[in-house]
Amino acid sequence: MTKVIHVLNGPNLGLLGVRQPELYGTATLADVEKECRDIAGPAGFEIIFRQTDAEHEMVHFIHDARVGAAGIVINPAAFCYAGYPVLDALKMCDCPIVEVHITNIHNREAEWRSKSILTQGVTGMISGLGIDVYGLGVRHIIRARAGR
Ligand code: CA2
């Protein structure tokens, strides 16, 4: 195992901090990346931080992480509602996987947002704590790999 944590972001998250700040906050994805690195660095872990709007690219990102990653933190965004190729790719990984959502997907305006199909392919899910979800996911992987 390498000491590399992959933090993967799905469609539209490149606009974090720019669109709908009342829902998603004002921090940008660059701010989130910095926070992940600030948590991982002192623990001796490296972060690979990526975002894509394309499902096939997300599948490739997961393939890249499959061999050797310490863990994956993934905000799949709307891929969590119908992204079966993403689910299959996650199921091929043996490392800890934390699915994160900035908003509480169980408490949103639309019912369709509440059910993630990816939960059956991940270790756990954190939802609704703003961008803190990313750091919590990174911390979980660090602790899981330290054997606690
Ligand atoms: O709360 C989350 O992190 C979400 O995964 C964000 C997704 C949404 O489809 C999920 O239901 C919950 C993407 C939201 C749309 O993209 C935006 C990104 C940044 C700013 C505004 C919208």
Tab-separated table of N, CA, C and O in Angstrom, residues 39-106:
chain	number	residue	atom	x	y	z
A	39	ILE	N	-4.381	18.239	6.195
A	39	ILE	CA	-4.655	17.148	7.147
A	39	ILE	C	-3.736	15.958	6.858
A	39	ILE	O	-3.170	15.347	7.761
A	40	ALA	N	-3.587	15.626	5.583
A	40	ALA	CA	-2.840	14.421	5.205
A	40	ALA	C	-1.329	14.589	5.407
A	40	ALA	O	-0.654	13.658	5.877
A	41	GLY	N	-0.815	15.758	5.066
A	41	GLY	CA	0.636	15.987	5.068
A	41	GLY	C	1.317	15.625	6.374
A	41	GLY	O	2.232	14.793	6.389
A	42	PRO	N	0.883	16.227	7.493
A	42	PRO	CA	1.550	15.944	8.772
A	42	PRO	C	1.471	14.476	9.175
A	42	PRO	O	2.293	13.993	9.951
A	43	ALA	N	0.478	13.749	8.652
A	43	ALA	CA	0.350	12.321	8.970
A	43	ALA	C	1.171	11.461	8.008
A	43	ALA	O	1.142	10.229	8.091
A	44	GLY	N	1.866	12.121	7.089
A	44	GLY	CA	2.733	11.387	6.166
A	44	GLY	C	2.004	10.824	4.952
A	44	GLY	O	2.514	9.941	4.263
A	45	PHE	N	0.799	11.353	4.673
A	45	PHE	CA	0.022	10.887	3.513
A	45	PHE	C	0.024	11.953	2.416
A	45	PHE	O	0.093	13.154	2.692
A	46	GLU	N	-0.065	11.472	1.197
A	46	GLU	CA	-0.132	12.348	0.023
A	46	GLU	C	-1.575	12.348	-0.492
A	46	GLU	O	-2.280	11.357	-0.318
A	47	ILE	N	-1.971	13.442	-1.119
A	47	ILE	CA	-3.329	13.536	-1.678
A	47	ILE	C	-3.249	13.635	-3.202
A	47	ILE	O	-2.473	14.450	-3.737
A	48	ILE	N	-4.026	12.801	-3.873
A	48	ILE	CA	-4.275	13.028	-5.305
A	48	ILE	C	-5.699	13.567	-5.382
A	48	ILE	O	-6.644	12.885	-4.960
A	49	PHE	N	-5.855	14.791	-5.855
A	49	PHE	CA	-7.149	15.476	-5.815
A	49	PHE	C	-7.630	15.713	-7.248
A	49	PHE	O	-6.932	16.368	-8.039
A	50	ARG	N	-8.805	15.179	-7.593
A	50	ARG	CA	-9.261	15.280	-8.983
A	50	ARG	C	-10.761	15.578	-9.070
A	50	ARG	O	-11.528	15.210	-8.174
A	51	GLN	N	-11.133	16.228	-10.172
A	51	GLN	CA	-12.556	16.495	-10.437
A	51	GLN	C	-12.836	16.206	-11.909
A	51	GLN	O	-11.995	16.471	-12.772
A	52	THR	N	-14.016	15.650	-12.161
A	52	THR	CA	-14.413	15.449	-13.556
A	52	THR	C	-15.919	15.587	-13.701
A	52	THR	O	-16.672	15.307	-12.762
A	53	ASP	N	-16.330	16.012	-14.906
A	53	ASP	CA	-17.759	16.051	-15.230
A	53	ASP	C	-18.162	14.817	-16.045
A	53	ASP	O	-19.333	14.664	-16.391
A	54	ALA	N	-17.195	13.958	-16.368
A	54	ALA	CA	-17.456	12.829	-17.274
A	54	ALA	C	-17.395	11.500	-16.522
A	54	ALA	O	-16.426	11.210	-15.824
A	55	GLU	N	-18.422	10.695	-16.702
A	55	GLU	CA	-18.506	9.442	-15.943
A	55	GLU	C	-17.343	8.499	-16.258
A	55	GLU	O	-16.770	7.867	-15.357
A	56	HIS	N	-16.994	8.375	-17.545
A	56	HIS	CA	-15.915	7.435	-17.893
A	56	HIS	C	-14.592	7.864	-17.259
A	56	HIS	O	-13.772	7.033	-16.870
A	57	GLU	N	-14.416	9.193	-17.117
A	57	GLU	CA	-13.176	9.677	-16.504
A	57	GLU	C	-13.151	9.340	-15.010
A	57	GLU	O	-12.108	8.953	-14.461
A	58	MET	N	-14.322	9.448	-14.367
A	58	MET	CA	-14.399	9.064	-12.949
A	58	MET	C	-14.064	7.581	-12.796
A	58	MET	O	-13.344	7.182	-11.860
A	59	VAL	N	-14.554	6.756	-13.709
A	59	VAL	CA	-14.234	5.316	-13.663
A	59	VAL	C	-12.719	5.130	-13.778
A	59	VAL	O	-12.117	4.349	-13.034
A	60	HIS	N	-12.081	5.882	-14.665
A	60	HIS	CA	-10.620	5.774	-14.807
A	60	HIS	C	-9.898	6.239	-13.539
A	60	HIS	O	-8.899	5.641	-13.129
A	61	PHE	N	-10.397	7.298	-12.924
A	61	PHE	CA	-9.783	7.774	-11.668
A	61	PHE	C	-9.826	6.654	-10.614
A	61	PHE	O	-8.866	6.451	-9.857
A	62	ILE	N	-10.956	5.954	-10.560
A	62	ILE	CA	-11.103	4.874	-9.561
A	62	ILE	C	-10.171	3.713	-9.917
A	62	ILE	O	-9.541	3.120	-9.037
A	63	HIS	N	-10.042	3.412	-11.203
A	63	HIS	CA	-9.082	2.369	-11.620
A	63	HIS	C	-7.667	2.755	-11.181
A	63	HIS	O	-6.898	1.911	-10.720
A	64	ASP	N	-7.321	4.024	-11.330
A	64	ASP	CA	-5.986	4.492	-10.909
A	64	ASP	C	-5.774	4.257	-9.417
A	64	ASP	O	-4.659	3.987	-8.972
A	65	ALA	N	-6.853	4.415	-8.647
A	65	ALA	CA	-6.744	4.274	-7.188
A	65	ALA	C	-6.794	2.814	-6.748
A	65	ALA	O	-6.369	2.476	-5.642
A	66	ARG	N	-7.319	1.957	-7.615
A	66	ARG	CA	-7.605	0.552	-7.238
A	66	ARG	C	-6.371	-0.160	-6.702
A	66	ARG	O	-6.434	-0.867	-5.705
A	67	VAL	N	-5.236	0.045	-7.355
A	67	VAL	CA	-4.026	-0.658	-6.923
A	67	VAL	C	-3.173	0.276	-6.079
A	67	VAL	O	-2.671	1.285	-6.589
A	68	GLY	N	-3.083	-0.024	-4.814
A	68	GLY	CA	-2.108	0.665	-3.970
A	68	GLY	C	-2.591	1.857	-3.182
A	68	GLY	O	-1.882	2.297	-2.279
A	69	ALA	N	-3.764	2.389	-3.472
A	69	ALA	CA	-4.197	3.573	-2.712
A	69	ALA	C	-4.457	3.213	-1.256
A	69	ALA	O	-4.929	2.110	-0.941
A	70	ALA	N	-4.172	4.169	-0.373
A	70	ALA	CA	-4.507	3.983	1.043
A	70	ALA	C	-6.021	4.053	1.220
A	70	ALA	O	-6.588	3.398	2.098
A	71	GLY	N	-6.669	4.849	0.392
A	71	GLY	CA	-8.115	4.978	0.480
A	71	GLY	C	-8.628	5.987	-0.525
A	71	GLY	O	-7.851	6.688	-1.184
A	72	ILE	N	-9.946	6.032	-0.624
A	72	ILE	CA	-10.605	6.961	-1.547
A	72	ILE	C	-11.658	7.754	-0.789
A	72	ILE	O	-12.450	7.170	-0.042
A	73	VAL	N	-11.637	9.064	-0.981
A	73	VAL	CA	-12.745	9.921	-0.544
A	73	VAL	C	-13.412	10.386	-1.833
A	73	VAL	O	-12.746	10.951	-2.707
A	74	ILE	N	-14.690	10.104	-1.970
A	74	ILE	CA	-15.354	10.453	-3.225
A	74	ILE	C	-16.633	11.234	-2.966
A	74	ILE	O	-17.489	10.789	-2.203
A	75	ASN	N	-16.706	12.442	-3.584
A	75	ASN	CA	-17.985	13.127	-3.691
A	75	ASN	C	-18.439	12.879	-5.128
A	75	ASN	O	-18.005	13.565	-6.053
A	76	PRO	N	-19.296	11.886	-5.301
A	76	PRO	CA	-19.677	11.497	-6.659
A	76	PRO	C	-20.650	12.478	-7.304
A	76	PRO	O	-20.961	12.355	-8.487
A	77	ALA	N	-21.146	13.443	-6.488
A	77	ALA	CA	-22.204	14.362	-6.942
A	77	ALA	C	-23.328	13.531	-7.569
A	77	ALA	O	-23.686	12.495	-7.021
A	78	ALA	N	-23.850	13.933	-8.725
A	78	ALA	CA	-25.036	13.249	-9.259
A	78	ALA	C	-24.747	11.863	-9.829
A	78	ALA	O	-25.687	11.132	-10.152
A	79	PHE	N	-23.473	11.467	-9.909
A	79	PHE	CA	-23.193	10.072	-10.300
A	79	PHE	C	-23.763	9.096	-9.271
A	79	PHE	O	-23.921	7.915	-9.548
A	80	CYS	N	-24.040	9.591	-8.054
A	80	CYS	CA	-24.537	8.668	-7.025
A	80	CYS	C	-25.981	8.259	-7.279
A	80	CYS	O	-26.492	7.376	-6.598
A	81	TYR	N	-26.643	8.892	-8.253
A	81	TYR	CA	-28.052	8.560	-8.489
A	81	TYR	C	-28.255	7.554	-9.614
A	81	TYR	O	-29.271	6.871	-9.646
A	82	ALA	N	-27.299	7.462	-10.528
A	82	ALA	CA	-27.478	6.530	-11.655
A	82	ALA	C	-26.147	6.048	-12.212
A	82	ALA	O	-26.126	5.458	-13.294
A	83	GLY	N	-25.082	6.252	-11.466
A	83	GLY	CA	-23.746	5.942	-11.997
A	83	GLY	C	-23.336	4.499	-11.741
A	83	GLY	O	-22.379	4.235	-11.002
A	84	TYR	N	-24.005	3.573	-12.381
A	84	TYR	CA	-23.693	2.151	-12.146
A	84	TYR	C	-22.265	1.781	-12.553
A	84	TYR	O	-21.629	0.961	-11.874
A	85	PRO	N	-21.695	2.363	-13.620
A	85	PRO	CA	-20.285	2.083	-13.904
A	85	PRO	C	-19.363	2.537	-12.758
A	85	PRO	O	-18.352	1.898	-12.469
A	86	VAL	N	-19.728	3.635	-12.113
A	86	VAL	CA	-18.943	4.127	-10.962
A	86	VAL	C	-19.066	3.133	-9.806
A	86	VAL	O	-18.074	2.780	-9.156
A	87	LEU	N	-20.280	2.631	-9.580
A	87	LEU	CA	-20.478	1.627	-8.523
A	87	LEU	C	-19.641	0.379	-8.807
A	87	LEU	O	-18.947	-0.139	-7.922
A	88	ASP	N	-19.679	-0.118	-10.046
A	88	ASP	CA	-18.895	-1.320	-10.383
A	88	ASP	C	-17.413	-1.079	-10.143
A	88	ASP	O	-16.713	-1.955	-9.625
A	89	ALA	N	-16.920	0.108	-10.521
A	89	ALA	CA	-15.494	0.415	-10.338
A	89	ALA	C	-15.149	0.454	-8.849
A	89	ALA	O	-14.113	-0.077	-8.425
A	90	LEU	N	-16.007	1.051	-8.032
A	90	LEU	CA	-15.745	1.123	-6.588
A	90	LEU	C	-15.699	-0.271	-5.974
A	90	LEU	O	-14.888	-0.559	-5.098
A	91	LYS	N	-16.559	-1.144	-6.485
A	91	LYS	CA	-16.604	-2.514	-5.947
A	91	LYS	C	-15.335	-3.298	-6.262
A	91	LYS	O	-15.091	-4.337	-5.664
A	92	MET	N	-14.564	-2.831	-7.222
A	92	MET	CA	-13.302	-3.510	-7.569
A	92	MET	C	-12.154	-3.111	-6.636
A	92	MET	O	-11.053	-3.644	-6.741
A	93	CYS	N	-12.403	-2.141	-5.759
A	93	CYS	CA	-11.338	-1.633	-4.881
A	93	CYS	C	-11.399	-2.328	-3.524
A	93	CYS	O	-12.482	-2.584	-3.006
A	94	ASP	N	-10.223	-2.575	-2.958
A	94	ASP	CA	-10.164	-3.211	-1.633
A	94	ASP	C	-9.929	-2.195	-0.509
A	94	ASP	O	-10.015	-2.539	0.660
A	95	CYS	N	-9.573	-0.978	-0.848
A	95	CYS	CA	-9.208	0.018	0.169
A	95	CYS	C	-10.460	0.645	0.792
A	95	CYS	O	-11.560	0.530	0.237
A	96	PRO	N	-10.318	1.321	1.943
A	96	PRO	CA	-11.452	2.046	2.516
A	96	PRO	C	-11.919	3.160	1.562
A	96	PRO	O	-11.102	3.860	0.976
A	97	ILE	N	-13.237	3.257	1.449
A	97	ILE	CA	-13.823	4.276	0.558
A	97	ILE	C	-14.863	5.056	1.359
A	97	ILE	O	-15.788	4.453	1.929
A	98	VAL	N	-14.707	6.376	1.397
A	98	VAL	CA	-15.675	7.220	2.097
A	98	VAL	C	-16.398	8.078	1.063
A	98	VAL	O	-15.776	8.867	0.346
A	99	GLU	N	-17.712	7.879	0.983
A	99	GLU	CA	-18.547	8.718	0.101
A	99	GLU	C	-18.921	9.966	0.888
A	99	GLU	O	-19.352	9.861	2.045
A	100	VAL	N	-18.726	11.128	0.300
A	100	VAL	CA	-19.056	12.366	1.009
A	100	VAL	C	-20.008	13.233	0.178
A	100	VAL	O	-19.958	13.229	-1.054
A	101	HIS	N	-20.876	13.931	0.896
A	101	HIS	CA	-21.746	14.930	0.287
A	101	HIS	C	-21.745	16.164	1.175
A	101	HIS	O	-21.923	16.043	2.404
A	102	ILE	N	-21.578	17.306	0.577
A	102	ILE	CA	-21.536	18.576	1.319
A	102	ILE	C	-22.881	18.846	1.997
A	102	ILE	O	-22.944	19.243	3.156
A	103	THR	N	-23.948	18.617	1.254
A	103	THR	CA	-25.293	18.819	1.800
A	103	THR	C	-25.817	17.493	2.347
A	103	THR	O	-25.283	16.421	2.041
A	104	ASN	N	-26.877	17.600	3.148
A	104	ASN	CA	-27.546	16.405	3.664
A	104	ASN	C	-28.489	15.907	2.572
A	104	ASN	O	-29.574	16.456	2.384
A	105	ILE	N	-28.060	14.861	1.873
A	105	ILE	CA	-28.870	14.420	0.716
A	105	ILE	C	-30.210	13.820	1.153
A	105	ILE	O	-31.100	13.643	0.327
A	106	HIS	N	-30.333	13.521	2.459
A	106	HIS	CA	-31.606	12.973	2.963
A	106	HIS	C	-32.596	14.077	3.319
A	106	HIS	O	-33.724	13.787	3.699
